[in-house]
């Protein structure tokens, strides 16, 4: 089981490495969207630091949505997905491996890039650290929920808009806890509860999303 | 040639479906019998509720007559939640017992639930303007109602995007259940967020003591909303049954007027 | 009785726009829903009846041969 | 591993994850949520010294002084036990009134004066000290006679 997990992950990482530009597109999107905000709301440092964490989180949501819909596409196209469905190993484990690889490729780079955006938005070092930590804990949950949406909309017309409609409402709590942590810190309040709740969301998503996604894949390929 | 092929393929499928869809066939006339009582109850309760709400219930001391919006606002908000739960329940039943009728029930409920959510938002906005000076505030209840509305839209959009009804049923059921798990999380998170932010200095807590006539009017309207929802959902599920089972004998006999229901 | 006259009733203590705006939109939406559902059911039946009629015609045409 | 063992391992992992989530939620609830610090907490040095935080309470009657420049103000925030002086430069919100609730965000200076960067007036009793909320409730009860 662990062997399957690792080999699926390694395969996905290798495939993505051969097509690095896909990964960079998502990252570029993230940086571009966040850089547009100062142009939209004005360059006042006070205001920018106010909205920084929210902007980072919304950009992360959209970047995830943009890329996650292709999570199972190539597997479906080349028949790998069928093999996965027929595999004796639990499908949920395979899905989890794919999501892990996906997060390493798209979620982690966002977290790594976040300090740069924090710099642009005039956050203090403390606030930067908190913003990055929320993204670190929260972005895997974004990937997991996104995988459910991706498997539900696999091969459907209008997939992009549909996945947004399905997944964005589910992202609302993450956005609140994630972006709220920096605000709470600025207001002199503790941030432990924000992190505890983000962690709880991640654990629930880890337990539920691979199963739901596997079920959706079986439905899609029935 | 093609005709004989057609009838050849149809004959066994009709036989299989008769066995497989036994429950829709028996449910269809039952739904038809329940239809009129539900409509009558809906109309009677609405009339009673409106009369109580507008002519018996007094003007509120603090809010004036604008509070009379609650006679639709509160029932609509309640119904939007109840219908979502009912929808998720039927989806779960369908997934577990593999019954097509329950999937039909949930797709019949969704548009009405979305409608109630929209009505709750709309009337909430119109109530908010005179009461706390703004059409929209990011209050916990309003925000979660908005997200609930989006969840309904997602469910319906997903079902509409899938042509194969079997896949549409199951995929929709999955997202409805995931959404139902999320509804309490969303409500809690939004409430918590709102308390932390405390930006808008408005309190949506209703007047502490509600006159009993106001409460009666609201409850009557809530019951009317229940009756309406049942009636319209039964009507829609009957239409869905005909659409989906159009190859079966009972629907064909029904449509040509050979049986009555 | 709360209202002195019909215009008093429509005026709703100055909140007529909000109160009647809520009730009117709700009524229109519900009426539309009922109409749409009734139409959907009727159309579904008509479509099935038409299919059956076409089929029977085909069968009758085939019989002599 | 046999399929049955595998399934068992997965179920166990899932249950463990859910249990962890419940624990985290419970710790989040235990972490008693303070939305602002009261003047008493500032007097007992519970409030953070070196960074911004929020202070909440009631604006003391007759304590509002406007500065010569017309935009800077100084007032006392009280929770009936202790009081803290607050300075602020900028437009006060409409709902700001003496004797009403207020929440201000800013830093505590070394001289014990709170330099606010933002003032949020509250007329929502939920955010007031209990004493003020009680008084407000009494007033409300007196008002709430239904017009027949």
XYZ file of C-alpha atoms in Angstrom:
696
model
C 0.000 0.000 0.000
C 2.807 2.364 0.929
C 4.671 1.123 -2.121
C 1.759 2.060 -4.374
C 1.459 5.419 -2.684
C 5.125 6.196 -3.278
C 5.236 4.930 -6.841
C 2.139 6.899 -7.873
C 3.609 9.985 -6.268
C 6.962 9.500 -7.937
C 5.272 8.980 -11.284
C 3.255 12.161 -10.976
C 6.254 14.171 -9.876
C 8.287 12.853 -12.789
C 5.529 13.603 -15.276
C 5.180 17.102 -13.918
C 8.909 17.643 -14.019
C 8.855 16.884 -17.734
C 6.216 19.586 -18.123
C 7.583 22.219 -15.775
C 5.810 25.050 -17.530
C 2.424 23.930 -16.142
C 3.698 24.328 -12.632
C 5.189 27.728 -13.388
C 1.916 28.901 -14.901
C 0.118 28.399 -11.617
C 2.843 30.152 -9.696
C 2.895 32.992 -12.202
C -0.851 33.334 -11.874
C -0.534 33.590 -8.100
C 2.139 36.280 -8.296
C 0.348 38.195 -11.016
C -3.015 38.277 -9.255
C -1.512 39.458 -5.988
C 0.522 42.110 -7.797
C -2.609 43.458 -9.448
C -4.242 44.309 -6.142
C -2.056 47.313 -5.273
C -2.887 48.714 -8.706
C -6.568 48.247 -7.952
C -6.799 49.502 -4.405
C -3.963 52.013 -4.348
C -0.452 51.945 -2.959
C -1.095 53.084 0.634
C 1.059 50.771 2.773
C -1.446 50.825 5.643
C -4.289 49.652 3.439
C -2.151 47.065 1.672
C -0.996 45.427 4.872
C -4.639 45.340 5.907
C -5.736 43.286 2.919
C -2.510 41.316 2.413
C -3.484 38.018 3.979
C -6.912 38.040 2.363
C -5.428 38.735 -1.054
C -2.855 35.979 -0.641
C -5.528 33.499 0.345
C -7.943 34.411 -2.426
C -5.125 34.223 -4.963
C -4.148 30.816 -3.571
C -7.762 29.592 -3.896
C -7.971 30.738 -7.497
C -4.556 29.346 -8.394
C -5.599 25.980 -6.937
C -8.879 26.026 -8.853
C -7.068 26.882 -12.044
C -4.711 23.940 -11.888
C -6.620 21.282 -9.961
C -9.154 20.627 -12.692
C -6.415 18.984 -14.743
C -5.512 16.628 -11.915
C -7.058 13.519 -13.470
C -7.266 14.672 -17.077
C -4.098 13.147 -18.478
C -4.686 9.929 -16.554
C -8.097 9.647 -18.133
C -6.748 10.423 -21.586
C -3.994 7.788 -21.592
C -6.011 5.085 -19.842
C -4.057 5.158 -16.586
C -7.214 6.054 -14.715
C -8.870 2.825 -15.824
C -5.900 0.880 -14.535
C -6.170 2.698 -11.232
C -9.848 1.853 -10.958
C -9.084 -1.799 -11.620
C -6.180 -1.880 -9.192
C -6.420 -4.124 -6.143
C -4.986 -1.301 -4.052
C -7.560 1.048 -2.521
C -8.361 3.828 -4.972
C -8.425 6.380 -2.148
C -4.728 5.733 -1.465
C -3.873 6.314 -5.111
C -5.921 9.520 -5.098
C -4.176 10.655 -1.938
C -0.789 10.008 -3.548
C -1.804 12.061 -6.559
C -3.019 14.898 -4.355
C 0.233 14.836 -2.373
C 2.256 15.098 -5.566
C -0.029 17.834 -6.796
C 0.372 19.801 -3.588
C 4.166 19.491 -3.690
C 4.069 20.888 -7.213
C 1.571 23.707 -6.826
C 0.737 24.263 -3.153
C 4.236 24.311 -1.746
C 5.602 26.800 -4.306
C 2.826 29.197 -3.299
C 3.859 28.935 0.329
C 7.480 29.511 -0.644
C 6.522 32.548 -2.716
C 4.264 34.000 -0.043
C 7.012 35.971 1.774
C 7.725 37.832 -1.436
C 4.109 38.936 -1.616
C 4.123 39.768 2.068
C 7.056 42.065 1.309
C 5.108 43.754 -1.474
C 2.187 44.246 0.837
C 4.237 45.724 3.625
C 3.709 43.041 6.258
C 5.935 42.879 9.322
C 8.127 39.770 9.797
C 5.737 38.356 12.426
C 2.763 38.760 10.137
C 4.660 37.269 7.217
C 5.486 34.219 9.252
C 1.869 33.768 10.289
C 0.559 34.239 6.749
C 2.991 31.648 5.394
C 2.165 29.206 8.167
C -1.572 29.461 7.476
C -0.914 28.795 3.798
C 1.313 25.855 4.692
C -1.425 24.212 6.738
C -4.317 25.380 4.600
C -3.131 24.744 1.048
C -3.149 20.921 1.362
C -6.821 21.197 2.310
C -7.394 23.320 -0.779
C -5.784 20.606 -2.897
C -7.818 17.843 -1.259
C -11.159 19.614 -1.733
C -10.132 20.580 -5.238
C -9.483 16.925 -6.040
C -13.095 16.100 -5.142
C -14.295 18.810 -7.507
C -11.909 17.660 -10.221
C -13.078 14.067 -10.051
C -16.743 15.084 -10.039
C -16.364 17.260 -13.123
C -14.002 14.943 -14.986
C -14.746 15.099 -18.689
C -17.750 17.408 -18.355
C -18.401 20.391 -20.550
C -17.849 23.715 -18.853
C -15.637 22.017 -16.277
C -13.807 25.158 -15.229
C -16.803 27.210 -14.197
C -18.517 24.170 -12.723
C -15.622 23.216 -10.480
C -15.515 26.794 -9.199
C -19.197 26.658 -8.316
C -18.783 23.303 -6.578
C -15.596 23.945 -4.661
C -15.508 27.646 -3.808
C -18.368 27.472 -1.265
C -16.478 24.682 0.463
C -13.383 26.875 0.603
C -15.144 29.591 2.606
C -14.189 28.320 6.105
C -10.539 27.933 5.092
C -10.452 31.444 3.766
C -11.912 32.726 7.006
C -9.529 30.869 9.300
C -6.515 31.352 7.053
C -6.823 35.012 6.265
C -8.218 35.772 9.717
C -5.085 34.684 11.551
C -3.057 37.704 10.478
C -5.949 40.034 11.302
C -6.266 38.487 14.737
C -2.545 38.898 15.316
C -2.726 42.559 14.327
C -5.575 43.058 16.769
C -3.404 41.646 19.537
C -5.347 38.407 19.851
C -4.066 34.869 19.971
C -3.731 32.953 16.739
C -3.610 29.456 18.244
C -7.287 28.841 17.621
C -6.962 29.818 13.964
C -4.202 27.294 13.530
C -6.059 24.638 15.500
C -9.115 25.070 13.274
C -7.054 25.041 10.084
C -5.410 21.852 11.317
C -8.803 20.338 12.098
C -9.991 21.171 8.575
C -6.897 19.515 7.140
C -7.418 16.343 9.166
C -11.098 16.085 8.238
C -10.243 16.678 4.597
C -7.515 14.016 4.762
C -10.010 11.511 6.118
C -12.943 12.354 3.837
C -11.700 13.827 0.566
C -9.704 10.883 -0.854
C -12.737 8.629 -0.274
C -15.151 11.114 -1.823
C -12.824 11.704 -4.736
C -12.384 7.960 -5.311
C -16.156 7.479 -5.233
C -16.586 10.321 -7.711
C -14.004 8.786 -10.048
C -15.853 5.473 -9.980
C -19.116 7.271 -10.753
C -17.495 9.193 -13.600
C -16.040 6.062 -15.173
C -19.054 3.812 -14.640
C -35.319 -3.029 -40.287
C -34.485 -0.271 -37.927
C -37.985 -0.402 -36.539
C -37.798 -4.045 -35.717
C -34.449 -3.425 -34.059
C -36.007 -0.706 -32.011
C -38.866 -2.795 -30.746
C -36.548 -5.708 -30.153
C -34.345 -3.681 -27.863
C -37.252 -2.026 -26.187
C -39.111 -5.156 -25.174
C -36.524 -6.565 -22.751
C -35.602 -3.155 -21.375
C -39.245 -2.560 -20.538
C -39.342 -5.859 -18.718
C -36.206 -5.094 -16.734
C -37.286 -1.585 -15.920
C -40.669 -2.743 -14.669
C -38.878 -4.838 -12.131
C -36.229 -2.260 -11.398
C -38.447 0.808 -11.120
C -41.220 -0.788 -9.150
C -41.260 1.971 -6.600
C -41.684 4.952 -8.957
C -44.659 3.202 -10.489
C -46.356 2.787 -7.155
C -45.232 6.152 -5.892
C -46.577 8.102 -8.835
C -50.303 7.705 -8.024
C -49.588 8.155 -4.312
C -47.880 11.478 -5.034
C -50.850 12.413 -7.168
C -53.229 11.751 -4.288
C -51.152 13.843 -1.905
C -50.932 16.714 -4.325
C -54.316 18.334 -3.808
C -54.368 18.178 -0.015
C -50.918 19.806 0.021
C -52.033 22.603 -2.282
C -55.162 23.225 -0.249
C -53.145 23.269 2.969
C -50.601 25.637 1.420
C -53.228 28.117 0.268
C -55.285 27.939 3.466
C -52.251 28.328 5.716
C -50.890 31.198 3.627
C -54.193 33.044 3.851
C -54.417 32.452 7.586
C -50.793 33.450 8.075
C -51.089 36.614 6.024
C -54.280 37.606 7.812
C -52.655 37.079 11.196
C -49.489 38.809 10.081
C -51.073 41.901 8.603
C -54.315 42.395 10.471
C -53.975 40.829 13.892
C -50.297 41.192 14.765
C -49.583 44.687 16.110
C -46.988 47.109 14.831
C -43.615 46.491 16.409
C -42.456 49.192 18.791
C -38.888 49.461 17.556
C -39.074 48.377 13.944
C -42.453 49.697 12.912
C -44.241 47.847 10.160
C -41.067 46.758 8.382
C -40.898 43.765 10.690
C -43.828 42.236 8.791
C -41.229 40.959 6.321
C -40.298 38.252 8.822
C -43.512 36.422 7.960
C -41.843 35.314 4.753
C -38.212 35.886 5.595
C -37.966 33.500 8.540
C -40.025 30.656 6.986
C -37.982 30.954 3.777
C -34.709 30.770 5.686
C -35.943 27.763 7.656
C -37.154 26.004 4.553
C -33.906 26.592 2.678
C -32.087 24.695 5.406
C -34.697 21.973 5.869
C -34.847 21.344 2.136
C -31.066 21.038 1.927
C -31.081 18.490 4.718
C -33.939 16.580 3.072
C -32.067 16.658 -0.213
C -28.866 15.326 1.341
C -30.912 12.694 3.174
C -32.486 11.398 -0.046
C -29.071 11.445 -1.722
C -27.614 9.334 1.074
C -30.553 6.917 0.889
C -30.056 6.668 -2.849
C -26.348 5.953 -2.564
C -26.804 3.351 0.162
C -29.856 1.487 -1.119
C -29.395 2.262 -4.796
C -32.982 3.433 -5.233
C -33.693 5.702 -8.148
C -36.758 7.207 -6.565
C -34.731 8.849 -3.802
C -32.421 10.479 -6.354
C -35.491 11.774 -8.139
C -36.755 13.189 -4.850
C -33.520 15.053 -4.234
C -33.406 16.544 -7.709
C -37.053 17.534 -7.301
C -36.268 19.329 -4.044
C -33.194 21.274 -5.166
C -34.788 24.071 -7.228
C -37.344 24.773 -4.514
C -34.600 24.890 -1.890
C -32.594 27.299 -4.016
C -35.711 29.404 -4.432
C -36.225 29.587 -0.681
C -32.596 30.531 -0.161
C -32.953 33.305 -2.695
C -36.184 34.544 -1.111
C -34.520 34.541 2.302
C -31.640 36.632 0.949
C -33.871 39.013 -0.937
C -36.285 39.656 1.901
C -33.369 39.829 4.334
C -31.862 42.618 2.262
C -35.159 44.493 2.109
C -35.611 44.073 5.823
C -32.055 45.109 6.567
C -32.299 48.457 4.830
C -34.902 50.030 7.130
C -33.825 48.084 10.229
C -30.099 48.518 10.279
C -29.559 50.908 7.447
C -27.963 48.675 4.845
C -29.170 46.150 2.309
C -26.329 43.805 2.973
C -24.138 43.198 5.987
C -21.673 40.340 6.272
C -23.605 38.943 9.151
C -23.071 35.268 9.964
C -26.577 34.224 9.026
C -26.682 36.135 5.760
C -23.262 34.944 4.698
C -24.048 31.308 5.380
C -27.375 31.644 3.602
C -25.521 33.002 0.578
C -23.104 30.079 0.627
C -26.063 27.705 0.983
C -27.546 29.270 -2.129
C -24.279 28.619 -3.958
C -24.292 25.016 -2.761
C -27.753 24.554 -4.283
C -26.539 26.131 -7.499
C -23.519 23.827 -7.582
C -25.691 20.753 -7.128
C -28.069 21.776 -9.885
C -25.293 22.872 -12.249
C -23.467 19.581 -11.792
C -26.619 17.583 -12.497
C -27.364 19.687 -15.539
C -23.861 19.212 -16.918
C -24.046 15.414 -16.887
C -26.125 13.768 -19.592
C -26.196 10.259 -18.195
C -28.892 10.377 -15.475
C -27.254 7.613 -13.457
C -23.975 9.465 -13.246
C -25.770 12.767 -12.672
C -27.663 11.276 -9.736
C -24.583 9.855 -8.070
C -22.263 12.788 -8.691
C -24.942 15.187 -7.452
C -25.523 13.032 -4.399
C -21.840 13.117 -3.551
C -21.588 16.894 -3.711
C -24.864 17.308 -1.797
C -23.560 15.151 1.036
C -20.163 16.857 1.098
C -22.043 20.148 1.182
C -24.264 18.985 4.026
C -21.172 18.076 6.063
C -19.884 21.544 5.335
C -22.998 23.519 6.212
C -22.394 23.464 9.991
C -18.685 24.177 9.481
C -19.513 27.107 7.251
C -22.063 28.465 9.687
C -19.672 28.182 12.606
C -16.761 29.702 10.731
C -18.755 32.634 9.452
C -20.229 33.325 12.865
C -16.808 33.183 14.439
C -15.339 35.386 11.726
C -18.109 37.884 12.218
C -17.577 38.070 15.962
C -13.863 38.555 15.459
C -14.276 41.236 12.876
C -17.169 43.025 14.492
C -16.829 45.560 11.728
C -20.429 46.454 11.033
C -21.960 47.753 14.212
C -25.303 46.134 13.698
C -27.014 43.488 15.701
C -29.464 41.277 13.955
C -30.929 39.878 17.118
C -34.632 40.270 16.871
C -36.723 42.121 19.368
C -36.363 40.136 22.582
C -39.981 39.484 23.336
C -42.105 38.637 20.393
C -45.798 39.218 20.725
C -47.647 35.918 20.570
C -49.718 36.989 17.577
C -46.516 37.732 15.661
C -45.231 34.297 16.522
C -48.514 32.690 15.462
C -48.383 34.459 12.126
C -44.817 33.353 11.567
C -45.562 29.747 12.462
C -48.596 29.687 10.172
C -46.459 30.999 7.336
C -43.780 28.420 8.127
C -46.349 25.638 7.887
C -47.611 27.125 4.641
C -44.058 27.060 3.300
C -43.802 23.398 4.283
C -47.052 22.581 2.501
C -46.011 24.543 -0.580
C -42.627 22.813 -0.697
C -44.213 19.381 -0.399
C -46.774 20.153 -3.068
C -44.346 21.594 -5.582
C -41.736 18.880 -4.938
C -44.351 16.168 -5.507
C -45.394 17.843 -8.710
C -41.814 18.070 -9.890
C -40.967 14.511 -8.920
C -43.939 13.325 -10.974
C -42.630 15.222 -13.972
C -39.138 13.801 -13.440
C -40.568 10.282 -13.208
C -42.305 10.651 -16.551
C -39.180 12.105 -18.149
C -36.850 9.435 -16.878
C -39.115 6.405 -17.176
C -40.569 7.285 -20.523
C -39.647 3.865 -21.904
C -41.606 1.936 -19.299
C -45.064 0.599 -19.914
C -46.717 2.383 -17.052
C -45.584 5.808 -18.193
C -46.606 5.050 -21.762
C -50.043 3.941 -20.644
C -50.292 6.980 -18.424
C -49.371 9.403 -21.182
C -51.825 7.931 -23.658
C -54.588 8.078 -21.099
C -54.965 4.307 -20.747
C -54.495 4.562 -16.985
C -55.331 7.437 -14.746
C -53.136 8.979 -12.096
C -57.443 46.385 13.459
C -54.137 47.928 12.446
C -55.142 49.953 9.421
C -57.406 52.944 9.091
C -57.722 52.771 5.326
C -56.488 50.953 2.263
C -53.850 53.583 1.548
C -52.659 53.295 5.118
C -52.325 49.577 4.502
C -50.271 50.090 1.335
C -48.159 52.719 3.025
C -47.172 50.243 5.780
C -46.057 52.961 8.139
C -43.531 54.237 5.623
C -42.076 50.831 4.913
C -44.363 49.995 1.970
C -41.510 49.642 -0.508
C -39.634 47.128 1.634
C -42.628 45.096 2.778
C -44.400 44.932 -0.579
C -41.098 44.519 -2.396
C -40.482 41.387 -0.374
C -43.950 39.948 -0.729
C -44.338 40.767 -4.411
C -41.036 39.229 -5.441
C -41.741 36.122 -3.382
C -45.207 35.767 -4.879
C -43.900 36.201 -8.417
C -41.122 33.664 -7.882
C -43.434 31.058 -6.353
C -46.044 31.558 -9.065
C -43.356 31.185 -11.714
C -42.098 28.006 -10.105
C -45.561 26.458 -10.014
C -46.147 27.424 -13.632
C -42.766 26.039 -14.729
C -43.253 22.751 -12.893
C -46.772 22.279 -14.230
C -45.496 22.985 -17.738
C -42.648 20.538 -17.301
C -45.012 17.753 -16.265
C -47.444 18.475 -19.075
C -44.706 18.579 -21.702
C -43.237 15.321 -20.424
C -46.585 13.573 -20.830
C -47.186 15.056 -24.258
C -43.764 13.952 -25.420
C -44.316 10.373 -24.281
C -47.774 10.303 -25.867
C -46.302 11.538 -29.132
C -43.553 8.901 -29.076
C -46.110 6.177 -28.457
C -48.338 7.427 -31.260
C -45.441 7.512 -33.724
C -44.443 4.013 -32.754
C -47.940 2.612 -33.155
C -48.228 4.232 -36.537
C -44.997 2.536 -37.585
C -46.271 -0.805 -36.354
C -49.538 -0.452 -38.219
C -47.693 0.425 -41.379
C -45.534 -2.643 -41.009
C -48.375 -5.097 -40.498
C -49.462 -5.690 -44.131
C -45.948 -6.621 -45.249
C -0.841 -7.133 3.750
C -4.134 -8.787 3.047
C -6.951 -6.612 1.673
C -8.810 -6.890 4.970
C -5.833 -5.685 6.941
C -5.350 -2.880 4.475
C -8.907 -1.756 4.857
C -8.569 -1.929 8.613
C -5.406 0.164 8.519
C -7.101 2.783 6.360
C -10.173 2.944 8.558
C -7.946 3.268 11.627
C -6.034 6.113 9.997
C -9.260 7.851 9.052
C -10.660 7.546 12.553
C -7.387 8.804 13.997
C -7.516 11.836 11.704
C -11.086 12.599 12.732
C -10.215 12.204 16.409
C -7.301 14.579 15.908
C -9.627 17.063 14.270
C -12.034 16.889 17.203
C -9.179 17.470 19.639
C -7.989 20.484 17.690
C -11.479 21.967 17.571
C -11.817 21.479 21.309
C -8.492 23.221 21.959
C -9.632 26.068 19.735
C -12.741 26.446 21.862
C -10.821 26.196 25.100
C -8.507 28.955 24.033
C -10.750 31.597 25.534
C -11.563 34.076 22.877
C -10.905 37.650 23.758
C -11.891 40.167 21.161
C -10.380 43.031 23.097
C -8.657 43.757 26.368
C -10.433 45.656 29.104
C -8.898 48.531 31.077
C -8.676 46.171 34.070
C -6.590 43.726 32.050
C -4.323 46.568 31.022
C -3.979 47.635 34.652
C -2.948 44.097 35.583
C -0.492 43.946 32.640
C -2.337 41.154 30.849
C -2.390 43.052 27.582
C 0.562 42.780 25.173
C 3.107 45.555 25.648
C 5.084 45.558 22.434
C 2.481 45.264 19.708
C -0.929 46.421 18.612
C -4.046 45.165 20.308
C -7.635 46.161 20.848
C -9.053 47.808 23.881
C -12.745 47.814 24.648
C -14.984 49.511 27.139
C -17.169 52.552 27.592
C -16.252 56.128 26.832
C -16.413 57.874 30.190
C -18.896 60.734 30.413
C -17.396 64.192 29.998
C -13.955 62.783 29.292
C -13.731 63.683 25.605
C -11.245 66.490 24.902
C -10.666 67.746 21.411
C -7.173 68.920 20.528
C -6.367 72.375 19.241
C -5.855 71.080 15.697
C -9.426 69.827 15.575
C -8.656 66.275 14.531
C -6.854 64.798 17.535
C -8.955 63.654 20.471
C -8.319 62.247 23.894
C -10.828 60.327 25.972
C -11.020 57.847 28.817
C -12.131 54.261 28.331
C -13.544 52.652 31.422
C -14.926 49.330 32.514
C -16.110 50.939 35.777
C -13.172 49.393 37.684
C -10.264 50.930 35.815
C -9.762 53.535 33.159
C -7.270 54.089 30.370
C -6.573 57.284 28.483
C -6.785 56.971 24.707
C -5.429 59.380 22.133
C -6.525 59.298 18.541
C -6.079 61.454 15.484
C -8.691 61.315 12.784
C -12.415 61.358 12.256
C -14.458 59.601 14.904
C -17.260 57.329 13.715
C -20.816 58.650 13.935
C -21.736 56.185 16.607
C -18.962 57.343 18.903
C -20.586 58.889 21.979
C -19.709 59.461 25.571
C -21.275 56.817 27.747
C -21.411 54.350 24.868
C -19.269 51.359 24.048
C -16.082 51.725 22.062
C -13.361 49.484 20.698
C -10.029 51.000 19.705
C -7.040 49.389 18.076
C -3.529 50.627 18.720
C -0.539 50.432 21.008
C -0.029 51.110 24.658
C 2.636 53.747 25.213
C 5.203 53.641 27.999
C 3.279 56.423 29.747
C 0.188 54.216 29.970
C -1.664 56.168 27.296
C -3.186 54.093 24.543
C -2.393 55.523 21.119
C -5.201 54.353 18.893
C -4.781 53.986 15.162
C -8.412 53.055 14.664
C -11.582 53.671 16.648
C -14.624 51.474 16.178
C -17.744 52.585 17.956
C -20.084 49.883 19.035
C -23.728 50.218 19.771
C -24.115 46.517 19.831
C -24.579 45.365 23.385
C -22.782 42.115 22.658
C -19.423 43.807 22.795
C -20.008 45.921 25.848
C -18.923 45.275 29.354
C -21.715 43.435 31.189
C -22.566 46.450 33.338
C -23.183 48.602 30.301
C -25.099 45.853 28.583
C -27.313 45.496 31.616
C -28.075 49.192 31.726
C -28.867 49.175 28.062
C -31.184 46.246 28.460
C -33.099 48.025 31.186
C -33.532 51.028 28.937
C -34.716 48.790 26.138
C -37.280 47.088 28.312
C -38.670 50.457 29.296
C -38.985 51.391 25.626
C -40.387 48.183 24.328
C -44.016 48.867 24.911
C -45.883 47.614 21.931
C -47.874 50.254 20.122
C -51.340 48.892 19.665
